[in-house]
mmCIF file of C-alpha atoms in Angstrom:
data_model
loop_
_atom_site.group_PDB
_atom_site.id
_atom_site.type_symbol
_atom_site.label_atom_id
_atom_site.label_comp_id
_atom_site.label_asym_id
_atom_site.label_seq_id
_atom_site.Cartn_x
_atom_site.Cartn_y
_atom_site.Cartn_z
ATOM 1 C CA MET A 1274 17.199 14.281 17.613
ATOM 2 C CA LYS A 1275 15.121 18.564 16.054
ATOM 3 C CA LYS A 1276 15.873 16.116 12.645
ATOM 4 C CA GLU A 1277 14.072 12.774 13.658
ATOM 5 C CA ILE A 1278 11.067 15.027 14.878
ATOM 6 C CA LEU A 1279 10.894 17.145 11.664
ATOM 7 C CA THR A 1280 10.860 13.789 9.857
ATOM 8 C CA ALA A 1281 7.917 11.819 12.449
ATOM 9 C CA THR A 1282 5.917 15.634 11.382
ATOM 10 C CA LEU A 1283 5.861 16.028 7.871
ATOM 11 C CA LEU A 1284 5.466 11.653 7.419
ATOM 12 C CA ILE A 1285 2.058 12.559 9.604
ATOM 13 C CA ALA A 1286 1.196 15.298 7.633
ATOM 14 C CA GLY A 1287 1.787 13.851 3.765
ATOM 15 C CA CYS A 1288 -0.091 10.819 5.084
ATOM 16 C CA SER A 1289 -3.054 12.696 5.811
ATOM 17 C CA ASP A 1290 -3.662 14.463 3.107
ATOM 18 C CA THR A 1291 -6.800 13.670 1.474
ATOM 19 C CA GLU A 1292 -7.940 17.241 -0.236
ATOM 20 C CA ASN A 1293 -5.683 16.673 -2.814
ATOM 21 C CA VAL A 1294 -6.942 12.859 -4.862
ATOM 22 C CA SER A 1295 -7.916 13.848 -8.218
ATOM 23 C CA ALA A 1296 -11.812 13.128 -9.179
ATOM 24 C CA GLY A 1297 -11.850 9.072 -9.521
ATOM 25 C CA GLN A 1298 -8.753 8.229 -7.846
ATOM 26 C CA ASP A 1299 -10.121 7.875 -4.459
ATOM 27 C CA ASN A 1300 -11.160 2.969 -5.095
ATOM 28 C CA THR A 1301 -7.985 2.208 -7.094
ATOM 29 C CA MET A 1302 -7.127 -0.817 -5.284
ATOM 30 C CA VAL A 1303 -9.305 -3.897 -4.361
ATOM 31 C CA LEU A 1304 -8.041 -6.572 -1.637
ATOM 32 C CA VAL A 1305 -7.256 -9.450 -2.604
ATOM 33 C CA GLU A 1306 -6.422 -10.870 0.788
ATOM 34 C CA SER A 1307 -6.667 -10.296 4.548
ATOM 35 C CA GLU A 1308 -4.764 -11.283 7.627
ATOM 36 C CA LEU A 1309 -5.055 -10.781 11.437
ATOM 37 C CA ASN A 1310 -1.846 -9.150 10.283
ATOM 38 C CA TYR A 1311 -0.942 -8.125 7.070
ATOM 39 C CA SER A 1312 -3.387 -8.104 3.985
ATOM 40 C CA ILE A 1313 -2.758 -7.564 0.001
ATOM 41 C CA TYR A 1314 -4.091 -5.480 -2.266
ATOM 42 C CA ALA A 1315 -3.058 -5.366 -6.517
ATOM 43 C CA ASP A 1316 -4.278 -1.232 -8.089
ATOM 44 C CA LYS A 1317 -6.672 -2.675 -10.399
ATOM 45 C CA ASP A 1318 -5.011 -1.234 -13.406
ATOM 46 C CA THR A 1319 -1.511 -2.618 -13.566
ATOM 47 C CA GLY A 1320 -3.147 -6.226 -11.850
ATOM 48 C CA VAL A 1321 0.497 -5.366 -9.618
ATOM 49 C CA MET A 1322 0.189 -6.255 -6.112
ATOM 50 C CA TYR A 1323 0.699 -4.076 -2.945
ATOM 51 C CA LEU A 1324 1.472 -6.110 0.656
ATOM 52 C CA TYR A 1325 0.930 -3.714 3.525
ATOM 53 C CA ILE A 1326 1.713 -5.205 7.348
ATOM 54 C CA GLY A 1327 0.166 -3.287 9.904
ATOM 55 C CA SER A 1328 1.457 -3.074 13.637
ATOM 56 C CA GLY A 1329 -0.255 -1.032 16.275
ATOM 57 C CA SER A 1330 -0.440 2.423 15.023
ATOM 58 C CA GLY A 1331 1.670 1.672 11.997
ATOM 59 C CA GLY A 1332 2.066 0.222 9.140
ATOM 60 C CA GLY A 1333 3.747 -0.442 5.135
ATOM 61 C CA LEU A 1334 3.273 -1.040 2.334
ATOM 62 C CA THR A 1335 5.743 -2.614 -0.579
ATOM 63 C CA VAL A 1336 5.599 -4.234 -3.657
ATOM 64 C CA MET A 1337 5.494 -7.549 -4.081
ATOM 65 C CA LEU A 1338 8.315 -8.947 -6.407
ATOM 66 C CA ASN A 1339 8.435 -12.450 -8.633
ATOM 67 C CA ALA A 1340 11.229 -14.374 -8.335
ATOM 68 C CA ASP A 1341 12.462 -12.543 -10.723
ATOM 69 C CA GLY A 1342 12.572 -9.427 -9.641
ATOM 70 C CA THR A 1343 9.732 -7.998 -11.518
ATOM 71 C CA PRO A 1344 6.805 -6.957 -9.954
ATOM 72 C CA LYS A 1345 3.864 -9.738 -9.279
ATOM 73 C CA ILE A 1346 0.017 -9.166 -10.824
ATOM 74 C CA TRP A 1347 -2.471 -10.230 -9.745
ATOM 75 C CA GLN A 1348 -4.484 -12.167 -11.813
ATOM 76 C CA GLY A 1349 -8.102 -11.999 -10.714
ATOM 77 C CA GLU A 1350 -10.153 -14.665 -8.687
ATOM 78 C CA LYS A 1351 -9.757 -17.934 -9.715
#
């Protein structure tokens, strides 16, 4: 039980620290698509796409992959 509380505390503390964001790093992602329960973002420098799924007060972020396991790259607006 103590381990679970400690882990939750570390995760919350780690996610809320915005003072250490480097200058110019605050807008590195572009929103590609958004629906009710998910959003897709792309890194502006690399084009790598990420899927964010939110649920209540939580959520998760993961890199999107092609069938061969390589990162999916956003080609820009079509």
